[in-house]
PDB file of C-alpha atoms and ligand atoms in Angstrom:
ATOM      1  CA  UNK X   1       3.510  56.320  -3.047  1.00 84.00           C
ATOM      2  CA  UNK X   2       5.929  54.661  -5.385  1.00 88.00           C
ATOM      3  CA  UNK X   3       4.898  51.969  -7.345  1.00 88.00           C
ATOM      4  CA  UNK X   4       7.729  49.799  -5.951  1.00 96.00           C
ATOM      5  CA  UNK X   5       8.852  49.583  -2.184  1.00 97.00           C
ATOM      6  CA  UNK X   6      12.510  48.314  -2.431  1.00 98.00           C
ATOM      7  CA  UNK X   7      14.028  48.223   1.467  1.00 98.00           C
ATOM      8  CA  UNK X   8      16.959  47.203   2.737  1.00 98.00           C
ATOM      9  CA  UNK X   9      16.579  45.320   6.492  1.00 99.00           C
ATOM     10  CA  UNK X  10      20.265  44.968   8.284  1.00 99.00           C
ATOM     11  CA  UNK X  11      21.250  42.292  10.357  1.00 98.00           C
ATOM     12  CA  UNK X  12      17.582  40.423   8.656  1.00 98.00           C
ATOM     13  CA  UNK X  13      19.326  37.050   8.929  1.00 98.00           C
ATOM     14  CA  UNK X  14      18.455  36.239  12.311  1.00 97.00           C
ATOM     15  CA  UNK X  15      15.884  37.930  15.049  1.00 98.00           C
ATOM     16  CA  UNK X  16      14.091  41.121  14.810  1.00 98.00           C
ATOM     17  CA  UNK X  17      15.569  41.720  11.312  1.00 98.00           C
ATOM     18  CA  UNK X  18      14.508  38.762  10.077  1.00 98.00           C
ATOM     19  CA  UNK X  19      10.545  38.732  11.346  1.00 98.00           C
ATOM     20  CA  UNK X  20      10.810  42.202   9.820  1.00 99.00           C
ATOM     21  CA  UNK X  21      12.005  41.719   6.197  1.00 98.00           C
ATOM     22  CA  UNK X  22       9.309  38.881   6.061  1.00 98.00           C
ATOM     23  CA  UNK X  23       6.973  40.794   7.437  1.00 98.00           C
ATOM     24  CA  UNK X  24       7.992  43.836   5.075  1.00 98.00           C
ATOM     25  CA  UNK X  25       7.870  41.235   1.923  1.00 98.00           C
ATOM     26  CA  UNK X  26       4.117  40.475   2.813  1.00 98.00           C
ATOM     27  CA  UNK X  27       2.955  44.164   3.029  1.00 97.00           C
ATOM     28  CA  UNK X  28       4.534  43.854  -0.733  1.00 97.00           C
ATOM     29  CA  UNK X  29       7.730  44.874  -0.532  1.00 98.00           C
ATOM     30  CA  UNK X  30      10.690  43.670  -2.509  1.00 98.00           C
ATOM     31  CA  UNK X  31      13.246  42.494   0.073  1.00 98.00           C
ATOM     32  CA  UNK X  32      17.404  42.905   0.372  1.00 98.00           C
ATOM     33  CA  UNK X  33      18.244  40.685   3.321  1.00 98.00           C
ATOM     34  CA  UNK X  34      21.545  41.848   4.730  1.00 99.00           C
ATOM     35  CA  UNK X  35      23.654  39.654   6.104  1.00 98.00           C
ATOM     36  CA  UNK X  36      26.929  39.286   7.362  1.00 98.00           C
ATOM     37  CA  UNK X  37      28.121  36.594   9.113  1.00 98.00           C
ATOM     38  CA  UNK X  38      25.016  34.118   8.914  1.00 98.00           C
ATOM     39  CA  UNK X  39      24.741  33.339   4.988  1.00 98.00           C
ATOM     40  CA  UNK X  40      22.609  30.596   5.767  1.00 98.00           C
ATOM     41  CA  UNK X  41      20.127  32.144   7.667  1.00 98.00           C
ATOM     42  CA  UNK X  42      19.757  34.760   5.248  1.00 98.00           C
ATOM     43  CA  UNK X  43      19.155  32.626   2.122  1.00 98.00           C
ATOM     44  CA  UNK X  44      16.716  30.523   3.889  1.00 98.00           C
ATOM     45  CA  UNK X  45      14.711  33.992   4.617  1.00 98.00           C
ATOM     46  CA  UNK X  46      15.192  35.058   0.910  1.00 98.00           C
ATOM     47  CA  UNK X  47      13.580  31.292   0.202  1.00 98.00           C
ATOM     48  CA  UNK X  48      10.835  31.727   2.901  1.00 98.00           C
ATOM     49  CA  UNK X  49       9.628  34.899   1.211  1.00 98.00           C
ATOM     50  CA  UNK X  50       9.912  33.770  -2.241  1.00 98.00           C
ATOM     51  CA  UNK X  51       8.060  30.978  -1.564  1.00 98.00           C
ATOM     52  CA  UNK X  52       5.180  32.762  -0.341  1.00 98.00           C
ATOM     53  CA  UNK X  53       5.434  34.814  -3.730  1.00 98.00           C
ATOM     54  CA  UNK X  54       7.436  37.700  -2.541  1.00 98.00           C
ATOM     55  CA  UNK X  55      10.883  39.527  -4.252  1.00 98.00           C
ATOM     56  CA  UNK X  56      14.298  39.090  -1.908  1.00 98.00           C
ATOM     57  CA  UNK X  57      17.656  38.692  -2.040  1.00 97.00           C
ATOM     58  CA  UNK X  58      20.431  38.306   0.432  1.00 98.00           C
ATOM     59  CA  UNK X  59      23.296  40.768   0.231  1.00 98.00           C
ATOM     60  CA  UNK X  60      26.694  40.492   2.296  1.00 98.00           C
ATOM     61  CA  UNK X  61      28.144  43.484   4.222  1.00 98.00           C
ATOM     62  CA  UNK X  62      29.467  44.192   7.546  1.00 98.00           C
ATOM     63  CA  UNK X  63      27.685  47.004   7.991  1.00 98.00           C
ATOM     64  CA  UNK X  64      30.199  48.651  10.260  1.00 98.00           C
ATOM     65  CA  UNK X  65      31.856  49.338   7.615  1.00 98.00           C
ATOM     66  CA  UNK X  66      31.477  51.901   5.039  1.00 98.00           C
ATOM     67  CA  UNK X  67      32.747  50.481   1.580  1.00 98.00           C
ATOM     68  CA  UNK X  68      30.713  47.542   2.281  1.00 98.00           C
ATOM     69  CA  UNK X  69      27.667  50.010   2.948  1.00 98.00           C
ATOM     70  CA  UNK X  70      28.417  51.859  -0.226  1.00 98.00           C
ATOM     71  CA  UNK X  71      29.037  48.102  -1.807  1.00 98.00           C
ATOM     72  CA  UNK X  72      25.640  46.648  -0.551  1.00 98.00           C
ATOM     73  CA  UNK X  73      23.251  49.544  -1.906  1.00 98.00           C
ATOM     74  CA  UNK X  74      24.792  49.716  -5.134  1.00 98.00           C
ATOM     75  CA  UNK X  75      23.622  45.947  -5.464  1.00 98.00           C
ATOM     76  CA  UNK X  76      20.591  46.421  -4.185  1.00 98.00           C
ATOM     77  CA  UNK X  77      19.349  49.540  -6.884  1.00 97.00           C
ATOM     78  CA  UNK X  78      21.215  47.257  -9.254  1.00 98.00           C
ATOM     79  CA  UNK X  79      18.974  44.363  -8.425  1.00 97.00           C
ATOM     80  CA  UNK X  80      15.662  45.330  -7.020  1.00 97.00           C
ATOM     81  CA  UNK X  81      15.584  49.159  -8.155  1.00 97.00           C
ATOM     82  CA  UNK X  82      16.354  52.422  -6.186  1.00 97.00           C
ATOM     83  CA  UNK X  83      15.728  51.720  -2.207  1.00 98.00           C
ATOM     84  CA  UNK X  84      12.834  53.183  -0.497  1.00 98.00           C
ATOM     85  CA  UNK X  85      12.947  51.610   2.834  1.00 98.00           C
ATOM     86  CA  UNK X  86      15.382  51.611   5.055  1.00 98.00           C
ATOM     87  CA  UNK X  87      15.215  49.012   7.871  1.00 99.00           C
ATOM     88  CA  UNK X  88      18.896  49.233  10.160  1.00 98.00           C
ATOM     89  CA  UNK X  89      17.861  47.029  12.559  1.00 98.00           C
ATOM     90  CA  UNK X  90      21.875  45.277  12.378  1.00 98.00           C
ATOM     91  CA  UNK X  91      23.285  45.293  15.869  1.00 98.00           C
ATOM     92  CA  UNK X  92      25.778  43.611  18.612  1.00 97.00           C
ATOM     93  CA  UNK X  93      25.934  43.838  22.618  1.00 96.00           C
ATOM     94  CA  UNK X  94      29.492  43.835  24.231  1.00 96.00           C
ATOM     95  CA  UNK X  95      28.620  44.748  27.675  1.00 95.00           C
ATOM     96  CA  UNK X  96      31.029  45.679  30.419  1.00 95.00           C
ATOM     97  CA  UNK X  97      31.305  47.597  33.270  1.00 96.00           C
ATOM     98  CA  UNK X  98      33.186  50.972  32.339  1.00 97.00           C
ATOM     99  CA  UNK X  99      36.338  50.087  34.162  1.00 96.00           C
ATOM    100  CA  UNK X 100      36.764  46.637  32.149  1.00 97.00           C
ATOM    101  CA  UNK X 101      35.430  47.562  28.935  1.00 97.00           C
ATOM    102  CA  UNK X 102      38.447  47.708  25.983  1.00 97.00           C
ATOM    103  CA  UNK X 103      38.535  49.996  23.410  1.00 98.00           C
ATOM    104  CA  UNK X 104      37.009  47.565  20.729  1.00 98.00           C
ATOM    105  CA  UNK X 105      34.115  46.731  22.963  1.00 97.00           C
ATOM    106  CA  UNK X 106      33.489  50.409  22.554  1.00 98.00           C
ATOM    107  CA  UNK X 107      34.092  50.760  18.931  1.00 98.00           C
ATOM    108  CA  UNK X 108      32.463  47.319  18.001  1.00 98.00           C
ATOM    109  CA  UNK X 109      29.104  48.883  19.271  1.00 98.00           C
ATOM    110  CA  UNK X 110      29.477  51.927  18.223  1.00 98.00           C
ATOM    111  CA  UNK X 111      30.591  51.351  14.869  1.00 98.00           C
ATOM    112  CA  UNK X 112      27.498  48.376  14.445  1.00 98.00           C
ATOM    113  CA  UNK X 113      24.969  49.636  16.078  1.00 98.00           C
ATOM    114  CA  UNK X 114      25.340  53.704  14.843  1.00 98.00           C
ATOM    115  CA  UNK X 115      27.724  54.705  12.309  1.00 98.00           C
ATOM    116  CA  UNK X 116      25.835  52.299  10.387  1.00 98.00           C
ATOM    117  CA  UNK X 117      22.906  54.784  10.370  1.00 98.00           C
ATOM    118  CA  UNK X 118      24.808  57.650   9.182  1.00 98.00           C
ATOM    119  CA  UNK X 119      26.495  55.102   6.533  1.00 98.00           C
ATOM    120  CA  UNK X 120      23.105  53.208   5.115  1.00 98.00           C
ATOM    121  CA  UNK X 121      20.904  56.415   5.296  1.00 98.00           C
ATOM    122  CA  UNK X 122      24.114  58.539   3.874  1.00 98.00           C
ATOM    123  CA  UNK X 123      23.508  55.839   0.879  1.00 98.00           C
ATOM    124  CA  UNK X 124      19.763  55.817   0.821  1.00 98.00           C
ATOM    125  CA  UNK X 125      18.481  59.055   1.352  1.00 98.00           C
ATOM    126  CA  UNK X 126      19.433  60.511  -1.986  1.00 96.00           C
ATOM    127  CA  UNK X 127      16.908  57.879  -4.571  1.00 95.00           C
ATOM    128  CA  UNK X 128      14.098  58.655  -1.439  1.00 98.00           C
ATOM    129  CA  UNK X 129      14.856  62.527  -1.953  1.00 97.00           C
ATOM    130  CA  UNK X 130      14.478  62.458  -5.960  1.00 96.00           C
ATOM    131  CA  UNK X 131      11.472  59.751  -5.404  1.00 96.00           C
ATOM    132  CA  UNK X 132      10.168  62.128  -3.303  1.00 97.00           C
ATOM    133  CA  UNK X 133       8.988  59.433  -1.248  1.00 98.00           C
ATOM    134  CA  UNK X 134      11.074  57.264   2.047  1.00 98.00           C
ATOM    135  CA  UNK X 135      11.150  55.380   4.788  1.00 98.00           C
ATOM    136  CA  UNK X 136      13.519  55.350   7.345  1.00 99.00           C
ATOM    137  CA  UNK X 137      13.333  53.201  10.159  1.00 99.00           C
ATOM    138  CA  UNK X 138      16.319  52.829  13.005  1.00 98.00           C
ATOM    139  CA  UNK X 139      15.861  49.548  15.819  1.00 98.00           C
ATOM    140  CA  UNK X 140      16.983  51.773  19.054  1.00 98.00           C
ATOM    141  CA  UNK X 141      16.688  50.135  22.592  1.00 96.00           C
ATOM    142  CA  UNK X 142      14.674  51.075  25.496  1.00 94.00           C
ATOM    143  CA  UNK X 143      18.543  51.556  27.060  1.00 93.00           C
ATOM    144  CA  UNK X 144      19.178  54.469  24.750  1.00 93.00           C
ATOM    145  CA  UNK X 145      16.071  55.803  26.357  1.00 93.00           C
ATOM    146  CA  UNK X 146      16.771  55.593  29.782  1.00 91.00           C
ATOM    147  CA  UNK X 147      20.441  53.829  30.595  1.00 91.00           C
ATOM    148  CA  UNK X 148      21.771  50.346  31.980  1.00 89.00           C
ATOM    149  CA  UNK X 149      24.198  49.651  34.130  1.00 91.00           C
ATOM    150  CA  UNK X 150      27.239  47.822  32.431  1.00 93.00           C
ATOM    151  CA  UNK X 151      26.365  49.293  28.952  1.00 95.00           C
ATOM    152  CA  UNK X 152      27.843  52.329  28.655  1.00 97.00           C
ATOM    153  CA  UNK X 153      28.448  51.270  24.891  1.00 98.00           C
ATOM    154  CA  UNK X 154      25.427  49.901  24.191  1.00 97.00           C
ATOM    155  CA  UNK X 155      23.107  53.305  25.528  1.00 97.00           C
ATOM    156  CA  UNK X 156      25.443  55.798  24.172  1.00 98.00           C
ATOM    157  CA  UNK X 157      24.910  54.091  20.437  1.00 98.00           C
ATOM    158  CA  UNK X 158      21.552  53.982  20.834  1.00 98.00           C
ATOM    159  CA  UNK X 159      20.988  56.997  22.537  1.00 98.00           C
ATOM    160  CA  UNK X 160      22.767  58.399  19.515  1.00 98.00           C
ATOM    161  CA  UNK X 161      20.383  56.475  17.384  1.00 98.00           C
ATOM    162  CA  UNK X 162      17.764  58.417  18.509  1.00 98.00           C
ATOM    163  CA  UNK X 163      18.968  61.799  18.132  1.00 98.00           C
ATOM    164  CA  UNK X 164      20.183  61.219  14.524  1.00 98.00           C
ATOM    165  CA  UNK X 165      17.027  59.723  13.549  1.00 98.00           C
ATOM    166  CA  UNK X 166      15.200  62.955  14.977  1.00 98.00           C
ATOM    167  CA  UNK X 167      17.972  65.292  13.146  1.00 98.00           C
ATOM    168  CA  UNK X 168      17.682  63.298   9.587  1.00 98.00           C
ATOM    169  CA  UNK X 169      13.879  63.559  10.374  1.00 98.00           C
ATOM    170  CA  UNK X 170      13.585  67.577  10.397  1.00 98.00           C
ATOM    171  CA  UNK X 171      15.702  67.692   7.475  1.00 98.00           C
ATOM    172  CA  UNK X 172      14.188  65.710   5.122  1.00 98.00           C
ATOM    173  CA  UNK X 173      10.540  65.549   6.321  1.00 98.00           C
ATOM    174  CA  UNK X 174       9.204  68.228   3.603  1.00 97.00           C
ATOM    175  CA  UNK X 175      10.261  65.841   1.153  1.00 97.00           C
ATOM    176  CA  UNK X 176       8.013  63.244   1.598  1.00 97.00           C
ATOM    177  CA  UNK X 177      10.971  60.573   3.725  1.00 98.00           C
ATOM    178  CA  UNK X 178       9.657  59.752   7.295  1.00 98.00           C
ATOM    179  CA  UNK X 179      12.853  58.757  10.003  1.00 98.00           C
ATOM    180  CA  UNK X 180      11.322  57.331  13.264  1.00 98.00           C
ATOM    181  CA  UNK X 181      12.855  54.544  15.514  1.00 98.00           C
ATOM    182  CA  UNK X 182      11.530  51.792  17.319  1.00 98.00           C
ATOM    183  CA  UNK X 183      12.799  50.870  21.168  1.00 98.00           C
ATOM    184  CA  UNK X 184      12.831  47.169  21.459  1.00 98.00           C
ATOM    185  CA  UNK X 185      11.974  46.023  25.393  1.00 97.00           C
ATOM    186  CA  UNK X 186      13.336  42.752  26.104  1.00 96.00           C
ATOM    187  CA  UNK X 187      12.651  40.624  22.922  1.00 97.00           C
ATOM    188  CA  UNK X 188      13.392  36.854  22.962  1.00 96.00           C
ATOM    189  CA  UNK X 189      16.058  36.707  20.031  1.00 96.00           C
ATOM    190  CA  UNK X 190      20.034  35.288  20.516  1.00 94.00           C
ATOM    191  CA  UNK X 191      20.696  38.503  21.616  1.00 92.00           C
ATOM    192  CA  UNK X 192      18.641  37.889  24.831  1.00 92.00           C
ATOM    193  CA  UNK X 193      19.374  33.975  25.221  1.00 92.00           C
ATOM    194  CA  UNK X 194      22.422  34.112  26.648  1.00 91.00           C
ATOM    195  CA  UNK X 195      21.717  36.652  29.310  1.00 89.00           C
ATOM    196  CA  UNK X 196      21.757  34.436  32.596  1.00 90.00           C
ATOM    197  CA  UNK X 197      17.959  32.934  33.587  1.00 93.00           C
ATOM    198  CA  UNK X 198      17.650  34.975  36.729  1.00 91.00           C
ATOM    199  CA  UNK X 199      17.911  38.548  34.680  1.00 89.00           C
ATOM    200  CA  UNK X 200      15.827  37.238  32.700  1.00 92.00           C
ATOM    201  CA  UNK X 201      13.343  36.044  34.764  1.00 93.00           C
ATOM    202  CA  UNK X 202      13.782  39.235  36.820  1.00 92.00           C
ATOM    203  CA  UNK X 203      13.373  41.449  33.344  1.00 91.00           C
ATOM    204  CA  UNK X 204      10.400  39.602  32.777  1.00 94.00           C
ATOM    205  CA  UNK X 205       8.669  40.513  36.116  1.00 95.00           C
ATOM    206  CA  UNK X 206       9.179  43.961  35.674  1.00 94.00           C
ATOM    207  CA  UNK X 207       7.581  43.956  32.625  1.00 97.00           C
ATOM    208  CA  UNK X 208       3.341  45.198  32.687  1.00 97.00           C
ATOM    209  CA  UNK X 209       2.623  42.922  29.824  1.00 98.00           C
ATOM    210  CA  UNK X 210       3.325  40.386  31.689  1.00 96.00           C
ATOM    211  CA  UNK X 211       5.356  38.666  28.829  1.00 97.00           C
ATOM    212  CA  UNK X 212       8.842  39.359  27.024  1.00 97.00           C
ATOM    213  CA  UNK X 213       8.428  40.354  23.603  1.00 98.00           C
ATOM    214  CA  UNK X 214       8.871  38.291  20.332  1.00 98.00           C
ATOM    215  CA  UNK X 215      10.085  39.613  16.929  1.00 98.00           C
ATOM    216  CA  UNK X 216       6.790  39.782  15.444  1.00 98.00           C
ATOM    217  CA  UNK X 217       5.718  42.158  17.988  1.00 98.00           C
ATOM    218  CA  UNK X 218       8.289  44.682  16.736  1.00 98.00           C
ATOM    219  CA  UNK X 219       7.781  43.552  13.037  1.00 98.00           C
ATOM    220  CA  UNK X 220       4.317  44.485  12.676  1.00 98.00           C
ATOM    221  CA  UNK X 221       5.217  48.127  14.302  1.00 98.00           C
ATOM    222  CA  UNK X 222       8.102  48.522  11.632  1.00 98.00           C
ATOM    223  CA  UNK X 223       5.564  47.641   8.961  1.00 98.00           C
ATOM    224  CA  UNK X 224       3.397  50.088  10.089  1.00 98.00           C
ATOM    225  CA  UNK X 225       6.025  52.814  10.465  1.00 98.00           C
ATOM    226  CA  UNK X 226       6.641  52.025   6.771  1.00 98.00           C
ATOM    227  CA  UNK X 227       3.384  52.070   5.413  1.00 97.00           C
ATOM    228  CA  UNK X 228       1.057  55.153   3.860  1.00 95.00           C
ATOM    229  CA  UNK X 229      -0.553  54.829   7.326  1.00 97.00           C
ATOM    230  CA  UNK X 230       2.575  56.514   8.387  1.00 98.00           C
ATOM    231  CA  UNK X 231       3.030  59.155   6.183  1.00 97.00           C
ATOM    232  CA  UNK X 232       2.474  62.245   9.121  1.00 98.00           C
ATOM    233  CA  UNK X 233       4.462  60.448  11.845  1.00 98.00           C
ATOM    234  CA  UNK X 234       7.700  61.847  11.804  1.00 98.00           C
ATOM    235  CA  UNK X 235      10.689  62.022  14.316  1.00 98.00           C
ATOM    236  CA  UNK X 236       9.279  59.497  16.591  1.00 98.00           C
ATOM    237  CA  UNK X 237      10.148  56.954  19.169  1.00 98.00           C
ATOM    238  CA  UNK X 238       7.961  53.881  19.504  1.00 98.00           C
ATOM    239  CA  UNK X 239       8.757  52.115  22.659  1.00 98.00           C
ATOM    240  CA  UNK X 240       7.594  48.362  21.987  1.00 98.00           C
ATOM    241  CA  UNK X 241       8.442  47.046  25.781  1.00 98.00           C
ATOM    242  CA  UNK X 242       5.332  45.940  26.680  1.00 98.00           C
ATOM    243  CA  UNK X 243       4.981  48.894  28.836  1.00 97.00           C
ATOM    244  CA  UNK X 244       8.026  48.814  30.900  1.00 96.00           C
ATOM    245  CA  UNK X 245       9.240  52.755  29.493  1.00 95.00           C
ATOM    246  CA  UNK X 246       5.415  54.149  29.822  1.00 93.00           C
ATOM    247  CA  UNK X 247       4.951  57.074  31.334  1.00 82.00           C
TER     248      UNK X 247
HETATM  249  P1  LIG V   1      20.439  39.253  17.285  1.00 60.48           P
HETATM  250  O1  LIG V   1      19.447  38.144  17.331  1.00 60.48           O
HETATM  251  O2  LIG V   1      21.696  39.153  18.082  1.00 60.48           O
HETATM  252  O3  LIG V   1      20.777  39.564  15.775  1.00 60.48           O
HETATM  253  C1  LIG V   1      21.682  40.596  15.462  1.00 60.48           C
HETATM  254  C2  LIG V   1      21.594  40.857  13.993  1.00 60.48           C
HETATM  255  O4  LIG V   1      22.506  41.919  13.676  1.00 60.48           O
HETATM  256  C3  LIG V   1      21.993  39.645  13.178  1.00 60.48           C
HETATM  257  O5  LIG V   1      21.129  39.499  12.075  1.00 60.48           O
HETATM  258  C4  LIG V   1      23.410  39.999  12.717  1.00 60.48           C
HETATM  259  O6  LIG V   1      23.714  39.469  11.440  1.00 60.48           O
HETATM  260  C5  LIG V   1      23.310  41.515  12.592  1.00 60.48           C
HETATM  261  N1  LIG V   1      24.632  42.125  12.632  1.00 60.48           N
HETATM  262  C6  LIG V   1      25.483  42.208  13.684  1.00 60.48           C
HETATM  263  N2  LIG V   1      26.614  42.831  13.308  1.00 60.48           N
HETATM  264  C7  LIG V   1      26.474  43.129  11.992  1.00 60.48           C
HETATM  265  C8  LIG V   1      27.291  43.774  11.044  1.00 60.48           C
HETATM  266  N3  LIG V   1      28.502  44.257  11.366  1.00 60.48           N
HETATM  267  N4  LIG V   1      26.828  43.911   9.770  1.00 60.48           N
HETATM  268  C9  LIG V   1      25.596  43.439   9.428  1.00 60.48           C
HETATM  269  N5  LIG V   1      24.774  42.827  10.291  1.00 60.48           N
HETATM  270  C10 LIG V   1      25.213  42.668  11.556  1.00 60.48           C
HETATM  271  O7  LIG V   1      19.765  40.615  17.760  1.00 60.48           O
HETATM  272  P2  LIG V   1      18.232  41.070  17.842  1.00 60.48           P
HETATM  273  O8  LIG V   1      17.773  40.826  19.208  1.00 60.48           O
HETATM  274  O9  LIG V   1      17.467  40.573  16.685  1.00 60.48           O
HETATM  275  O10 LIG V   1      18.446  42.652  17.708  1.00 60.48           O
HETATM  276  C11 LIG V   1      18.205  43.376  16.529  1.00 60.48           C
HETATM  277  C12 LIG V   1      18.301  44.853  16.876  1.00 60.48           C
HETATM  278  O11 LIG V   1      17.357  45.142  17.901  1.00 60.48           O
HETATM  279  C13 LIG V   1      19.666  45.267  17.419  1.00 60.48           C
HETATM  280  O12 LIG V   1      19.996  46.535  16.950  1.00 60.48           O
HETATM  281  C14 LIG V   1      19.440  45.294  18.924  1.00 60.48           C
HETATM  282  O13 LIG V   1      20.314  46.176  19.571  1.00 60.48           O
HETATM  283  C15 LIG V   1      18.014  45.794  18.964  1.00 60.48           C
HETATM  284  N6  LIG V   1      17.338  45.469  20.223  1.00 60.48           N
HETATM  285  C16 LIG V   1      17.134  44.178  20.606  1.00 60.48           C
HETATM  286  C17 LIG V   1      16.497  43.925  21.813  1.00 60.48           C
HETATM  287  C18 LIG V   1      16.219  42.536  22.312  1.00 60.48           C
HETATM  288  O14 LIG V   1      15.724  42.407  23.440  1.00 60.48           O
HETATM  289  N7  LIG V   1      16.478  41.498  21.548  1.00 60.48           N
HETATM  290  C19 LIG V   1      16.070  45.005  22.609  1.00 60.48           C
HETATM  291  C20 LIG V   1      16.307  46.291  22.193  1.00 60.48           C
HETATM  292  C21 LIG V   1      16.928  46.525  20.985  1.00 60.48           C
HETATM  293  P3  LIG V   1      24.864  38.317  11.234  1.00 60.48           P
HETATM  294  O15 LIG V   1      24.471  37.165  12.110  1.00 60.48           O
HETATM  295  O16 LIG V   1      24.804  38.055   9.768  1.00 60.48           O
HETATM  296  O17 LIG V   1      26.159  38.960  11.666  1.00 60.48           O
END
């Protein structure tokens, strides 16, 4: 174990990210809080965790976008020390039925939600490698598991998700760096508020918990993916839904 846990959380601002970097910075990790459009958000997480005695700071990048990948982790090792952890939890929704969807809808998801894998874990596997130690932990969606209707975009990034995370995982698993992913059910964030009331109400029934999810739930699982507790579990898939993917 390395004597410092440095991770980077995407998209830690707002929602899942954000219950995870706090929940990350009081399992003793030092904290970069990527942002990239809400600044305010972001600093007020940086202040909630420093407050309680914990290391943060909030770094800027779209994370879409390569230079500002490349950019962010630069800071980050410049600031905090080599990264450790790698939370990309940073995504968007642009749903549309095939026929209507435009080419950006496509890209925008694609680009957010998984070439930003392949550009933060590009960036971060290297200090885990000579560290000899990592963490690598990608927010999927029950949807790249199984498929829904009117996000083509959406499953097909996250379905990617998946099988990257399981590639990365047999490649660098003798060295010490875990890559698992977490499956989100429905979890009450922005990203779920402005679905209409009667899909969610009708999501909600479906589910065997009984309940929709909150960000903690999904926080406390990507703490435990990152801790020593972890260290064998490799490759994996944890569907937090509640129950609605079991088997
Ligand atoms: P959210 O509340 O809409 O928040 C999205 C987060 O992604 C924000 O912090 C946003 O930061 C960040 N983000 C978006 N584009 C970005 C970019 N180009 N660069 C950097 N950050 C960017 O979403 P959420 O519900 O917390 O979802 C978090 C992750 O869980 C996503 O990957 C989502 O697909 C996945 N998920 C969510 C659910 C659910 O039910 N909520 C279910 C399954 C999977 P800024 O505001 O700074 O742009």
């Amino acid at each position: 174990m390395p004597d410092k846990k440095v991770a980077v959380v995407t998209g830690a601002g707002r929602g899942i990210g954000r219950a995870i970097a706090v929940e990350l910075a009081k399992r003793g990790c030092a904290v970069a809080v990527n942002y990239s459009r809400s600044e305010g958000p972001a600093n007020e997480v940086v202040e909630e965790i420093t407050a309680a005695g914990g290391e943060a700071f909030a770094v800027k990048a779209d994370v879409s976008n390569a230079e500002e990948v490349k950019a962010m982790f630069k800071a980050v090792s410049e600031k905090l020390g080599p990264v450790n952890v790698l939370v990309c939890n940073a995504g968007v929704t642009r749903d549309n039925l095939l026929m209507r969807m435009k080419d950006a809808d496509w890209d925008d998801v694609i680009k957010t939600d998984l070439s930003s894998l392949y550009y933060c874990a590009k960036e971060a596997v290297r200090p885990m490698l000579k560290g000899r130690w990592g963490r690598i932990v990608a927010v999927s969606s029950i949807n790249g598991l199984r498929g829904s209707a009117g996000q083509c975009n959406y499953a097909a990034a996250k379905a990617g998700v998946i099988g990257f995370v399981k590639s990365l995982a047999r490649e660098v698993a003798s060295r010490g760096v875990t890559v698992n992913a977490i499956a989100p059910g429905f979890i009450e964030t922005d990203m779920t508020a402005v679905l209409p009331e009667d899909v969610k109400s009708q999501f909600i029934a479906s589910i065997p918990a009984g309940r929709a999810g909150t960000p903690q739930d999904v926080a406390g699982v990507a703490a435990f993916l990152v801790s020593d507790d972890a260290a064998y579990l490799q490759g994996q898939v944890i569907a937090v839904d509640g129950g609605v993917t079991m088997q």
